[in-house]
Short mmCIF file of C-alpha atoms and ligand atoms in Angstrom, two decimals:
data_model
loop_
_atom_site.label_atom_id
_atom_site.label_comp_id
_atom_site.label_asym_id
_atom_site.label_seq_id
_atom_site.Cartn_x
_atom_site.Cartn_y
_atom_site.Cartn_z
CA MET A 748 13.18 51.62 -5.21
CA GLN A 749 12.07 53.26 -8.43
CA TRP A 750 14.29 50.85 -10.35
CA LEU A 751 12.70 47.89 -8.62
CA VAL A 752 9.19 49.06 -9.50
CA THR A 753 10.23 49.60 -13.12
CA ILE A 754 11.76 46.11 -13.34
CA VAL A 755 8.66 44.50 -11.80
CA VAL A 756 6.36 46.37 -14.23
CA VAL A 757 8.51 45.45 -17.25
CA LEU A 758 8.66 41.79 -16.20
CA ALA A 759 4.89 41.69 -15.66
CA ALA A 760 4.28 43.20 -19.10
CA LEU A 761 6.69 40.71 -20.70
CA GLY A 762 4.92 37.86 -18.92
CA LEU A 763 1.57 39.02 -20.31
CA VAL A 764 2.92 39.22 -23.84
CA LEU A 765 4.42 35.72 -23.52
CA LEU A 766 1.12 34.38 -22.19
CA LYS A 767 -0.71 35.88 -25.17
CA LEU A 768 1.80 34.36 -27.55
CA TYR A 769 1.49 31.00 -25.83
CA ARG A 770 -2.31 31.10 -26.25
CA PHE A 771 -1.91 32.08 -29.89
CA ALA A 772 0.53 29.22 -30.43
CA ARG A 773 -1.87 26.78 -28.74
CA ALA A 774 -4.64 27.93 -31.07
CA LEU A 775 -2.33 27.58 -34.04
CA VAL A 776 -1.59 23.93 -33.32
CA GLY A 777 -5.21 23.23 -32.49
CA ILE A 778 -5.22 22.78 -28.73
CA ASP A 779 -7.85 25.42 -28.02
CA ASN A 780 -10.26 25.18 -30.91
CA GLN A 781 -10.89 21.53 -31.68
CA ASP A 782 -14.65 22.08 -31.68
CA GLN A 783 -14.47 25.06 -33.99
CA ASP A 784 -13.88 23.33 -37.26
CA LYS A 785 -16.82 24.96 -38.95
CA PRO A 786 -17.34 27.54 -41.65
CA SER A 787 -16.98 31.05 -40.34
CA CYS A 788 -17.59 34.59 -41.46
CA GLY A 789 -20.43 34.09 -43.92
CA SER A 790 -19.82 37.44 -45.50
CA CYS A 791 -16.10 36.82 -46.02
CA PRO A 792 -16.24 33.47 -47.76
CA GLY A 793 -12.77 33.32 -49.10
CA GLN A 794 -11.04 33.99 -45.84
CA ARG A 795 -8.34 31.61 -44.83
CA ALA A 796 -7.06 30.22 -41.61
CA GLY A 797 -4.75 32.74 -40.08
CA SER A 798 -6.96 35.85 -40.17
CA SER A 799 -7.76 35.63 -36.49
CA ASP A 800 -7.89 39.41 -36.15
CA LEU A 801 -11.14 39.37 -38.09
CA GLY A 802 -12.85 37.21 -35.52
CA ILE A 803 -12.17 34.12 -37.53
CA THR A 804 -11.09 30.98 -35.75
CA LEU A 805 -7.63 29.65 -36.40
CA LYS A 806 -7.73 26.13 -37.73
CA PRO A 807 -5.24 23.54 -36.52
CA LEU A 808 -2.35 23.37 -38.91
CA VAL A 809 -1.34 19.88 -37.89
CA GLN A 810 -3.00 16.79 -36.45
CA ILE A 811 -0.75 15.51 -33.65
CA GLY A 812 -0.91 14.14 -30.10
CA ASP A 813 -1.46 16.46 -27.12
CA LYS A 814 2.07 16.19 -25.68
CA THR A 815 3.59 17.00 -29.02
CA LYS A 816 1.12 19.87 -29.35
CA HIS A 817 2.33 21.42 -26.11
CA SER A 818 5.94 21.14 -27.22
CA VAL A 819 5.07 22.59 -30.61
CA ALA A 820 3.14 25.41 -28.89
CA VAL A 821 6.14 26.24 -26.72
CA LEU A 822 8.44 26.08 -29.73
CA VAL A 823 6.14 28.28 -31.82
CA MET A 824 5.87 30.72 -28.94
CA ALA A 825 9.64 30.86 -28.52
CA ASN A 826 10.12 31.43 -32.23
CA VAL A 827 7.42 34.08 -32.43
CA SER A 828 8.89 35.83 -29.37
CA LEU A 829 12.35 35.78 -30.88
CA ALA A 830 11.00 36.96 -34.21
CA SER A 831 9.07 39.82 -32.64
CA ILE A 832 12.10 40.82 -30.57
CA ALA A 833 14.17 40.66 -33.75
CA TRP A 834 11.71 42.78 -35.66
CA GLY A 835 11.19 44.91 -32.62
CA GLN A 836 7.50 45.48 -33.33
CA GLU A 837 3.98 44.13 -33.30
CA ILE A 838 1.36 45.05 -35.86
CA ARG A 839 -0.51 48.17 -34.86
CA PRO A 840 -4.09 47.42 -33.79
CA PRO A 841 -6.71 48.54 -36.34
CA ASN A 842 -8.05 52.05 -35.97
CA TYR A 843 -11.75 52.84 -36.37
CA ASP A 844 -11.70 56.32 -34.94
CA GLU A 845 -12.03 58.91 -37.71
CA SER A 846 -10.36 61.54 -35.55
CA LYS A 847 -7.30 59.26 -35.41
CA ALA A 848 -7.20 58.48 -39.13
CA SER A 849 -3.90 59.69 -40.46
CA SER A 850 -3.67 62.99 -42.26
CA LEU A 851 -3.02 62.55 -45.96
CA ARG A 852 0.09 63.51 -47.85
CA LEU A 853 -0.97 62.36 -51.28
CA VAL A 854 1.05 62.86 -54.42
CA SER A 855 -1.04 64.36 -57.22
CA VAL A 856 -2.10 61.84 -59.86
CA LEU A 857 -0.71 64.32 -62.40
CA ALA A 858 2.78 64.41 -60.84
CA GLY A 859 5.20 62.61 -63.14
CA ALA A 860 8.30 60.58 -62.30
CA ASP A 861 10.33 63.80 -62.08
CA GLY A 862 7.76 65.38 -59.77
CA LYS A 863 6.65 67.82 -62.47
CA ARG A 864 2.94 68.15 -63.08
CA ILE A 865 1.67 67.06 -66.48
CA GLU A 866 -0.58 69.62 -68.09
CA SER A 867 -2.07 68.07 -71.21
CA LYS A 868 -3.84 64.87 -72.08
CA ASP A 869 -1.19 64.12 -74.72
CA GLN A 870 1.11 63.33 -71.81
CA TRP A 871 -1.40 61.01 -70.17
CA GLU A 872 -0.34 57.80 -71.86
CA LEU A 873 3.19 58.19 -70.50
CA GLN A 874 1.93 59.24 -67.09
CA ARG A 875 -0.44 56.28 -66.94
CA LYS A 876 2.42 53.95 -67.77
CA TYR A 877 4.54 55.54 -65.06
CA LEU A 878 1.78 55.00 -62.47
CA VAL A 879 1.10 51.41 -63.52
CA ASP A 880 4.82 50.58 -63.42
CA LEU A 881 5.17 52.22 -59.99
CA LEU A 882 2.27 50.25 -58.52
CA ALA A 883 3.48 47.03 -60.16
CA LYS A 884 6.96 47.46 -58.75
CA GLU A 885 5.99 48.53 -55.24
CA GLU A 886 2.72 46.72 -54.59
CA TYR A 887 1.10 44.14 -56.87
CA GLY A 888 4.18 42.81 -58.64
CA ILE A 889 5.25 42.70 -62.24
CA ALA A 890 3.52 40.02 -64.32
CA PRO A 891 5.54 38.12 -66.92
CA SER A 892 5.51 39.60 -70.38
CA ASP A 893 6.03 36.27 -72.19
CA PRO A 894 2.92 35.13 -74.01
CA VAL A 895 1.10 31.89 -73.27
CA SER A 896 -0.92 30.00 -75.83
CA VAL A 897 -4.64 30.31 -75.20
CA SER A 898 -6.98 27.69 -76.63
CA ILE A 899 -10.64 27.14 -75.92
CA GLU A 900 -13.21 24.38 -75.96
CA VAL A 901 -16.87 25.37 -75.74
CA PHE A 902 -18.18 22.35 -73.87
CA ASP A 903 -21.68 23.64 -73.28
CA ASP A 904 -23.98 25.92 -75.29
CA GLY A 905 -27.60 25.91 -74.24
CA VAL A 906 -30.48 27.59 -72.50
CA ALA A 907 -29.90 28.81 -68.95
CA VAL A 908 -31.83 27.31 -66.07
CA LEU A 909 -32.17 29.80 -63.23
CA ALA A 910 -34.20 29.51 -60.04
CA GLY A 911 -35.34 26.12 -61.29
CA GLU A 912 -36.79 27.52 -64.53
CA PRO A 913 -35.43 27.29 -68.08
CA LYS A 914 -34.86 30.83 -69.39
CA PRO A 915 -35.33 30.64 -73.16
CA LYS A 916 -34.04 34.21 -73.63
CA ILE A 917 -30.75 33.54 -71.85
CA ARG A 918 -27.93 31.68 -73.57
CA ARG A 919 -25.55 29.77 -71.31
CA ARG A 920 -22.09 28.81 -72.46
CA GLN A 921 -19.26 27.08 -70.65
CA ILE A 922 -15.80 27.29 -72.09
CA ALA A 923 -12.63 25.52 -71.01
CA VAL A 924 -9.85 28.07 -71.46
CA ASN A 925 -6.50 26.30 -71.63
CA LEU A 926 -3.34 28.29 -71.02
CA GLU A 927 -0.13 26.58 -72.06
CA ARG A 928 3.54 27.37 -71.78
CA ARG A 929 6.56 25.12 -72.10
CA GLY A 930 4.65 21.90 -71.65
CA LYS A 931 2.64 23.05 -68.63
CA SER A 932 -1.02 23.99 -68.71
CA VAL A 933 -3.76 25.55 -66.61
CA ARG A 934 -7.48 25.17 -67.27
CA ILE A 935 -9.92 27.95 -66.43
CA ASP A 936 -13.65 27.27 -66.74
CA LEU A 937 -15.43 30.35 -68.03
CA ALA A 938 -19.23 30.49 -67.71
CA VAL A 939 -21.01 33.08 -69.85
CA TRP A 940 -24.68 34.07 -69.86
CA SER A 941 -25.84 36.42 -72.61
CA PRO A 942 -29.11 37.88 -73.87
CA LYS A 943 -30.37 36.08 -76.97
CA ASP A 944 -32.08 39.22 -78.24
CA ARG A 945 -28.92 41.39 -78.22
CA PRO A 946 -26.48 40.28 -80.92
CA SER A 947 -23.50 42.06 -79.36
CA ALA A 948 -23.94 42.61 -75.64
CA PRO A 949 -21.59 44.47 -73.28
CA CYS A 950 -20.25 41.99 -70.75
CA PHE A 951 -19.37 42.11 -67.06
CA LEU A 952 -16.46 39.81 -66.22
CA GLY A 953 -15.93 38.93 -62.56
CA LEU A 954 -14.15 36.13 -60.76
CA ASN A 955 -16.00 34.15 -58.10
CA PHE A 956 -14.76 32.75 -54.78
CA ARG A 957 -16.36 29.31 -54.68
CA GLY A 958 -16.58 27.91 -58.22
CA ASN A 959 -18.98 28.58 -61.08
CA GLN A 960 -21.51 26.11 -59.63
CA SER A 961 -21.89 28.38 -56.60
CA THR A 962 -23.26 31.26 -58.70
CA CYS A 963 -26.62 29.68 -59.60
CA ASP A 964 -28.73 26.57 -59.26
CA ASP A 965 -28.32 25.42 -62.87
CA PRO A 966 -27.35 21.73 -62.58
CA ALA A 967 -25.52 21.95 -65.91
CA ILE A 968 -22.79 24.16 -64.48
CA ARG A 969 -19.58 22.17 -64.10
CA LEU A 970 -18.51 21.68 -60.51
CA THR A 971 -15.11 23.25 -59.89
CA THR A 972 -12.25 20.82 -59.42
CA SER A 973 -9.87 23.51 -58.17
CA TRP A 974 -8.87 24.15 -54.56
CA CYS A 975 -11.69 25.45 -52.34
CA ASP A 976 -11.57 26.81 -48.82
CA ASN A 977 -12.75 24.14 -46.35
CA ARG A 978 -14.73 26.71 -44.39
CA ASN A 979 -17.08 27.31 -47.29
CA PRO A 980 -20.30 25.29 -47.24
CA GLY A 981 -20.31 22.17 -49.38
CA VAL A 982 -16.52 21.81 -49.39
CA ILE A 983 -14.80 18.65 -48.17
CA GLN A 984 -11.03 18.36 -48.10
CA ASN A 985 -10.66 21.46 -50.23
CA LYS A 986 -12.94 20.06 -52.97
CA ALA A 987 -16.38 21.39 -53.84
CA THR A 988 -19.27 18.92 -53.59
CA GLN A 989 -22.76 19.05 -55.11
CA ALA A 990 -23.89 20.73 -51.88
CA SER A 991 -21.97 23.85 -52.90
CA ARG A 992 -24.30 24.58 -55.82
CA ALA A 993 -25.94 28.02 -55.71
CA ASN A 994 -24.46 28.82 -52.30
CA HIS A 995 -23.27 32.21 -53.52
CA SER A 996 -26.13 32.94 -55.92
CA GLU A 997 -27.07 36.13 -54.04
CA ARG A 998 -23.84 37.63 -55.41
CA TRP A 999 -24.67 36.68 -59.00
CA PRO A 1000 -28.21 37.81 -59.95
CA ILE A 1001 -27.71 36.43 -63.47
CA ALA A 1002 -31.32 36.70 -64.66
CA HIS A 1003 -31.50 40.38 -63.61
CA ILE A 1004 -28.21 41.18 -65.31
CA VAL A 1005 -29.12 39.54 -68.60
CA GLU A 1006 -32.65 40.94 -68.54
CA GLY A 1007 -30.94 44.33 -68.11
CA GLY A 1008 -29.33 43.80 -71.53
CA PHE A 1009 -25.88 42.70 -70.36
CA ALA A 1010 -23.88 39.51 -70.63
CA VAL A 1011 -22.10 38.25 -67.54
CA ALA A 1012 -19.07 35.99 -67.44
CA THR A 1013 -17.39 34.41 -64.45
CA ALA A 1014 -14.62 32.00 -63.51
CA HIS A 1015 -13.42 30.53 -60.22
CA TYR A 1016 -10.43 32.55 -59.00
CA SER A 1017 -8.81 29.37 -57.80
CA ASP A 1018 -8.65 28.05 -61.39
CA ILE A 1019 -6.20 30.91 -61.99
CA ASP A 1020 -4.34 30.72 -58.69
CA PRO A 1021 -5.41 28.84 -55.55
CA ASP A 1022 -5.64 31.33 -52.68
CA PHE A 1023 -2.98 30.07 -50.31
CA ASP A 1024 0.69 30.69 -49.85
CA ASP A 1025 2.55 27.84 -51.57
CA GLY A 1026 5.61 29.75 -52.72
CA PHE A 1027 3.93 30.44 -56.08
CA GLU A 1028 4.20 26.88 -57.39
CA ASN A 1029 0.62 26.30 -58.47
CA GLY A 1030 -1.91 28.07 -60.72
CA VAL A 1031 -0.66 30.38 -63.44
CA HIS A 1032 2.47 31.17 -61.38
CA GLY A 1033 3.48 27.58 -62.15
CA LEU A 1034 3.54 28.38 -65.86
CA PHE A 1035 6.35 30.87 -65.22
CA PRO A 1036 8.88 29.22 -62.87
CA ASP A 1037 11.42 31.59 -64.43
CA HIS A 1038 9.45 34.59 -63.13
CA ARG A 1039 8.88 33.72 -59.50
CA LEU A 1040 8.42 36.24 -56.70
CA ASP A 1041 11.13 35.59 -54.13
CA ALA A 1042 13.72 37.38 -52.01
CA GLU A 1043 15.92 38.05 -55.04
CA HIS A 1044 12.98 39.31 -57.08
CA PRO A 1045 10.81 41.23 -54.62
CA ASP A 1046 9.01 43.13 -57.39
CA ARG A 1047 7.42 40.16 -59.18
CA TRP A 1048 3.77 39.13 -59.25
CA GLY A 1049 1.76 37.98 -56.26
CA SER A 1050 -1.69 36.38 -56.37
CA ILE A 1051 -3.70 39.55 -57.03
CA ALA A 1052 -1.53 40.28 -60.07
CA ALA A 1053 -1.95 36.65 -61.15
CA TRP A 1054 -5.75 36.80 -60.86
CA ALA A 1055 -5.76 40.07 -62.83
CA TRP A 1056 -3.47 38.57 -65.48
CA GLY A 1057 -5.87 35.62 -65.69
CA MET A 1058 -8.76 38.04 -66.25
CA SER A 1059 -6.87 39.46 -69.21
CA ARG A 1060 -6.57 35.94 -70.65
CA LEU A 1061 -10.34 35.63 -70.25
CA ALA A 1062 -10.71 38.98 -72.04
CA ASP A 1063 -8.66 37.43 -74.90
CA VAL A 1064 -11.45 34.87 -75.19
CA LEU A 1065 -14.44 37.16 -74.60
CA GLU A 1066 -13.39 39.75 -77.16
CA LYS A 1067 -13.66 37.07 -79.84
CA LEU A 1068 -16.78 35.38 -78.55
CA GLU A 1069 -19.91 35.57 -80.66
CA GLY A 1070 -22.63 37.60 -78.97
CA ILE A 1071 -20.19 39.69 -76.90
CA ASP A 1072 -19.31 43.29 -77.76
CA PRO A 1073 -15.50 43.41 -77.81
CA LYS A 1074 -15.67 47.12 -77.03
CA GLY A 1075 -18.03 46.51 -74.14
CA LEU A 1076 -15.86 44.55 -71.72
CA MET A 1077 -16.27 45.54 -68.08
CA VAL A 1078 -14.35 44.08 -65.17
CA LEU A 1079 -15.73 43.79 -61.67
CA GLY A 1080 -15.01 42.11 -58.36
CA HIS A 1081 -15.77 41.97 -54.68
CA SER A 1082 -13.28 42.36 -51.83
CA ARG A 1083 -9.92 40.72 -52.72
CA LEU A 1084 -11.42 40.25 -56.15
CA GLY A 1085 -12.33 43.95 -56.16
CA LYS A 1086 -8.64 44.72 -55.64
CA THR A 1087 -8.04 42.30 -58.52
CA ALA A 1088 -10.62 44.01 -60.76
CA LEU A 1089 -8.95 47.39 -60.17
CA TRP A 1090 -5.54 45.98 -61.01
CA ALA A 1091 -6.96 44.25 -64.11
CA GLY A 1092 -8.46 47.60 -65.15
CA ALA A 1093 -5.13 49.33 -64.55
CA THR A 1094 -3.13 46.84 -66.59
CA ASP A 1095 -5.58 46.10 -69.40
CA GLU A 1096 -7.29 48.96 -71.20
CA ARG A 1097 -9.67 46.60 -73.00
CA PHE A 1098 -11.74 46.80 -69.81
CA ARG A 1099 -13.75 49.89 -70.61
CA LEU A 1100 -15.47 50.09 -67.24
CA VAL A 1101 -14.08 48.94 -63.90
CA VAL A 1102 -16.09 48.11 -60.79
CA SER A 1103 -14.60 47.79 -57.33
CA ASN A 1104 -16.96 46.37 -54.73
CA ASN A 1105 -15.83 46.67 -51.09
CA SER A 1106 -12.22 46.29 -52.21
CA GLY A 1107 -10.71 48.00 -49.17
CA CYS A 1108 -7.00 47.91 -48.33
CA GLY A 1109 -4.86 47.36 -51.42
CA GLY A 1110 -7.97 48.13 -53.46
CA ALA A 1111 -9.79 51.45 -53.52
CA ALA A 1112 -9.05 52.48 -49.90
CA LEU A 1113 -6.23 54.94 -49.27
CA SER A 1114 -3.51 53.14 -47.28
CA GLN A 1115 -2.22 56.35 -45.73
CA ARG A 1116 -5.42 56.85 -43.77
CA ILE A 1117 -4.60 53.82 -41.62
CA TYR A 1118 -8.26 53.10 -40.96
CA GLY A 1119 -9.55 49.52 -40.73
CA GLU A 1120 -7.27 47.01 -42.42
CA SER A 1121 -3.68 48.23 -42.71
CA VAL A 1122 -0.82 47.37 -45.03
CA ALA A 1123 0.92 45.42 -42.27
CA ARG A 1124 -2.23 43.44 -41.45
CA ILE A 1125 -2.96 42.48 -45.04
CA ASN A 1126 0.66 41.55 -45.77
CA THR A 1127 0.74 39.39 -42.65
CA SER A 1128 -2.62 37.64 -43.09
CA PHE A 1129 -2.16 37.18 -46.83
CA PRO A 1130 1.57 37.17 -47.60
CA HIS A 1131 0.97 35.92 -51.14
CA TRP A 1132 -1.40 38.66 -52.38
CA PHE A 1133 1.09 41.46 -52.99
CA ASN A 1134 4.78 41.47 -53.84
CA ARG A 1135 7.58 41.61 -51.29
CA ASN A 1136 8.36 45.27 -51.89
CA PHE A 1137 4.95 46.15 -50.44
CA ARG A 1138 6.10 44.83 -47.06
CA LYS A 1139 8.48 47.78 -46.76
CA TYR A 1140 5.42 49.84 -45.85
CA ASN A 1141 4.20 47.58 -43.03
CA ASP A 1142 3.25 50.05 -40.30
CA LYS A 1143 5.36 52.59 -42.17
CA GLU A 1144 2.73 54.30 -44.25
CA ASP A 1145 4.68 57.55 -44.03
CA LEU A 1146 7.20 55.97 -46.42
CA LEU A 1147 4.54 55.38 -49.08
CA GLY A 1148 5.35 57.69 -51.94
CA PHE A 1149 2.17 56.53 -53.66
CA ASP A 1150 -1.37 55.54 -52.74
CA GLN A 1151 -4.52 53.97 -54.09
CA HIS A 1152 -5.89 57.16 -55.70
CA GLN A 1153 -3.12 56.67 -58.26
CA LEU A 1154 -4.50 53.19 -58.93
CA ILE A 1155 -7.94 54.65 -59.64
CA ALA A 1156 -6.33 57.30 -61.85
CA THR A 1157 -4.70 54.63 -64.05
CA ILE A 1158 -8.20 53.77 -65.23
CA ALA A 1159 -8.80 57.30 -66.60
CA PRO A 1160 -10.37 58.28 -68.86
CA ARG A 1161 -12.38 55.03 -68.68
CA ALA A 1162 -15.32 54.83 -66.28
CA VAL A 1163 -14.84 53.45 -62.78
CA TYR A 1164 -17.36 52.65 -60.07
CA ILE A 1165 -16.48 52.28 -56.40
CA ALA A 1166 -18.96 50.61 -54.08
CA SER A 1167 -18.73 50.49 -50.29
CA ALA A 1168 -21.00 49.09 -47.58
CA SER A 1169 -21.94 50.95 -44.41
CA ASN A 1170 -20.98 48.16 -41.98
CA ASP A 1171 -17.77 47.34 -43.80
CA LYS A 1172 -15.48 49.52 -41.69
CA TRP A 1173 -12.61 47.08 -42.25
CA ALA A 1174 -12.58 48.22 -45.90
CA ASP A 1175 -12.73 51.93 -44.93
CA PRO A 1176 -15.66 53.31 -47.00
CA LEU A 1177 -14.44 56.91 -46.68
CA GLY A 1178 -10.93 55.91 -47.79
CA GLU A 1179 -12.52 54.20 -50.81
CA LEU A 1180 -14.47 57.34 -51.70
CA LEU A 1181 -11.46 59.61 -51.24
CA SER A 1182 -9.38 57.57 -53.67
CA GLY A 1183 -11.99 58.35 -56.30
CA HIS A 1184 -12.04 61.99 -55.29
CA TYR A 1185 -8.25 62.39 -55.49
CA ALA A 1186 -8.11 60.51 -58.81
CA SER A 1187 -10.43 63.10 -60.35
CA ASP A 1188 -7.67 65.35 -61.73
CA ALA A 1189 -6.83 62.59 -64.21
CA TYR A 1190 -10.40 62.78 -65.49
CA ALA A 1191 -10.42 66.58 -65.53
CA LEU A 1192 -7.33 66.40 -67.75
CA HIS A 1193 -9.57 64.64 -70.27
CA GLY A 1194 -12.39 67.14 -69.84
CA LYS A 1195 -14.36 64.64 -67.75
CA ARG A 1196 -15.91 64.99 -64.35
CA GLY A 1197 -14.61 62.64 -61.67
CA LEU A 1198 -16.00 62.40 -58.14
CA ASP A 1199 -16.61 65.73 -56.43
CA ALA A 1200 -17.58 64.44 -52.98
CA LYS A 1201 -15.11 64.37 -50.12
CA GLU A 1202 -17.61 63.08 -47.63
CA LEU A 1203 -19.66 59.91 -47.53
CA PRO A 1204 -23.13 60.29 -49.02
CA ALA A 1205 -26.19 58.94 -47.20
CA VAL A 1206 -26.60 55.18 -47.53
CA ASN A 1207 -28.16 53.95 -50.77
CA THR A 1208 -27.68 57.32 -52.46
CA PRO A 1209 -25.39 56.73 -55.45
CA LEU A 1210 -23.16 59.54 -56.70
CA VAL A 1211 -23.19 59.15 -60.44
CA HIS A 1212 -22.56 62.60 -61.89
CA GLY A 1213 -19.22 61.85 -63.49
CA SER A 1214 -16.99 59.11 -64.83
CA ILE A 1215 -16.25 57.97 -61.26
CA GLY A 1216 -19.37 56.62 -59.57
CA TYR A 1217 -19.74 55.78 -55.89
CA HIS A 1218 -22.29 54.35 -53.51
CA LEU A 1219 -22.48 53.34 -49.88
CA ARG A 1220 -24.90 50.42 -49.65
CA GLU A 1221 -26.53 49.94 -46.31
CA GLY A 1222 -25.33 46.69 -44.80
CA ASP A 1223 -22.43 44.29 -44.73
CA HIS A 1224 -19.36 43.35 -46.72
CA ASP A 1225 -21.01 41.66 -49.71
CA MET A 1226 -22.05 42.13 -53.33
CA LEU A 1227 -25.80 42.04 -53.74
CA LEU A 1228 -28.57 42.83 -56.21
CA TYR A 1229 -28.64 46.48 -55.06
CA ASP A 1230 -24.96 46.82 -55.99
CA TRP A 1231 -25.50 45.19 -59.38
CA GLN A 1232 -28.43 47.50 -60.11
CA GLN A 1233 -26.17 50.51 -59.60
CA PHE A 1234 -23.36 48.99 -61.70
CA MET A 1235 -25.81 48.40 -64.55
CA ALA A 1236 -27.31 51.89 -64.33
CA PHE A 1237 -23.81 53.41 -64.33
CA ALA A 1238 -22.78 51.25 -67.31
CA LYS A 1239 -25.83 52.42 -69.24
CA GLN A 1240 -25.12 56.03 -68.34
CA ASN A 1241 -21.62 55.52 -69.73
CA GLY A 1242 -22.89 54.24 -73.07
CA PHE A 1243 -22.82 50.46 -72.56
C1 LIG B 2123 -10.31 39.90 -45.76
C2 LIG B 2123 -9.23 40.84 -46.15
C3 LIG B 2123 -9.80 41.92 -47.00
C4 LIG B 2123 -10.73 41.38 -48.07
C5 LIG B 2123 -11.51 40.16 -47.65
C6 LIG B 2123 -12.11 39.30 -48.76
O1 LIG B 2123 -9.91 38.96 -44.88
O2 LIG B 2123 -8.69 41.36 -44.97
O3 LIG B 2123 -8.76 42.70 -47.52
O4 LIG B 2123 -10.04 41.14 -49.22
O5 LIG B 2123 -10.75 39.29 -46.93
O6 LIG B 2123 -11.56 39.17 -49.82
O7 LIG B 2123 -13.15 38.69 -48.49
#
């Protein structure tokens, strides 16, 4: 009798799982969400079809007749079932309960390859290299070391127009940055705004999600021709239209930044590498077909490493640009581009200050906490962001012999600022703060103060006593004027 009950329960559970999979498959081929072809998740603009766990609608992958759709749904379901049986696991649901966040077993940022603790700052250069190499190999991927030729064309040099008004004190430049290797080329449009009354201004460099035209209402800004996400406003068939102008201007308070004495430079991340999984054919990956991330080379560069590498090429240009202080380059980014900014700061020491805004999993947040987005989730939703080695840790965080505090430490002794938002649980604000805290030994080694706090401060109360700054802005996953004001104050405090 007991056996019978067990069999019935197991069969019922299996049936439920299959039903769920069938529904998922139907959504995937577009049976269930034909009326949902609209932009979603205003605060997560770059999100792509496939991240259904974030409350985002799956978009139909194919346009086919209903009968075929049902067959495809059944086929997809069968394949997914087989795959999940083969892998023997489903991704763990996200945890938001602090009492269930995993206890940490973090390796000290001063522990070297042999496990021995380094004691003096003379050893730091080697230790930093060890950490960068470790994170490259296991997480972001190794970028090619071959050079590319970088040439520029300044196609616009004039007075900025912001909020409908010409700003005589703000110089606007647009530069086509051409990267070439073995007969192939990639063009990145760099827009730079700088104060006319400061001959050599420190400069924030950050990539944007929707094209340079989305950052302000200046009609002179060239409309991006690179791939854009269809769910973003003003995008038709993955191309930006005039309607996309200024639709992310709240993230780029250009007038405030330049009036604060800083230059600001931006480029569309898609110019460097379009944000979808194409087997690394397009963008700057396409310049290095001999250095492709694949099953035989699981340690090579994914998209985050490519965006960061692209930022270094933009630094090549900015450090020679009139009006920009070559010793005042600062890198910043929001969300996936915050992860990118951190990796750019780790791999390129010309960035003297690094800002991570709501960078979350694979950015500032400690993976071992398993709070909000997890390694398995991010690797599944965005298989092209990290390298293949990182998948070893999917739902196996206990195998991680490293964590994101070591990423923050690679920036030492340069200044780093970590910004979280109170409603952005997915990015794990406490995990972001703790990375800074546990990176602090690397700063102490240099006689600098890091981040003392181990607990979240009150909202809108920045912690800026050391070389690692932190704030928890009240509100959602976003990068707003409040955040910029803190970045600028921190930059000034650090001598920029
Ligand atoms: C989310 C992703 C996050 C974050 C965000 C963004 O879907 O899970 O890690 O990067 O996208 O970049 O907007």
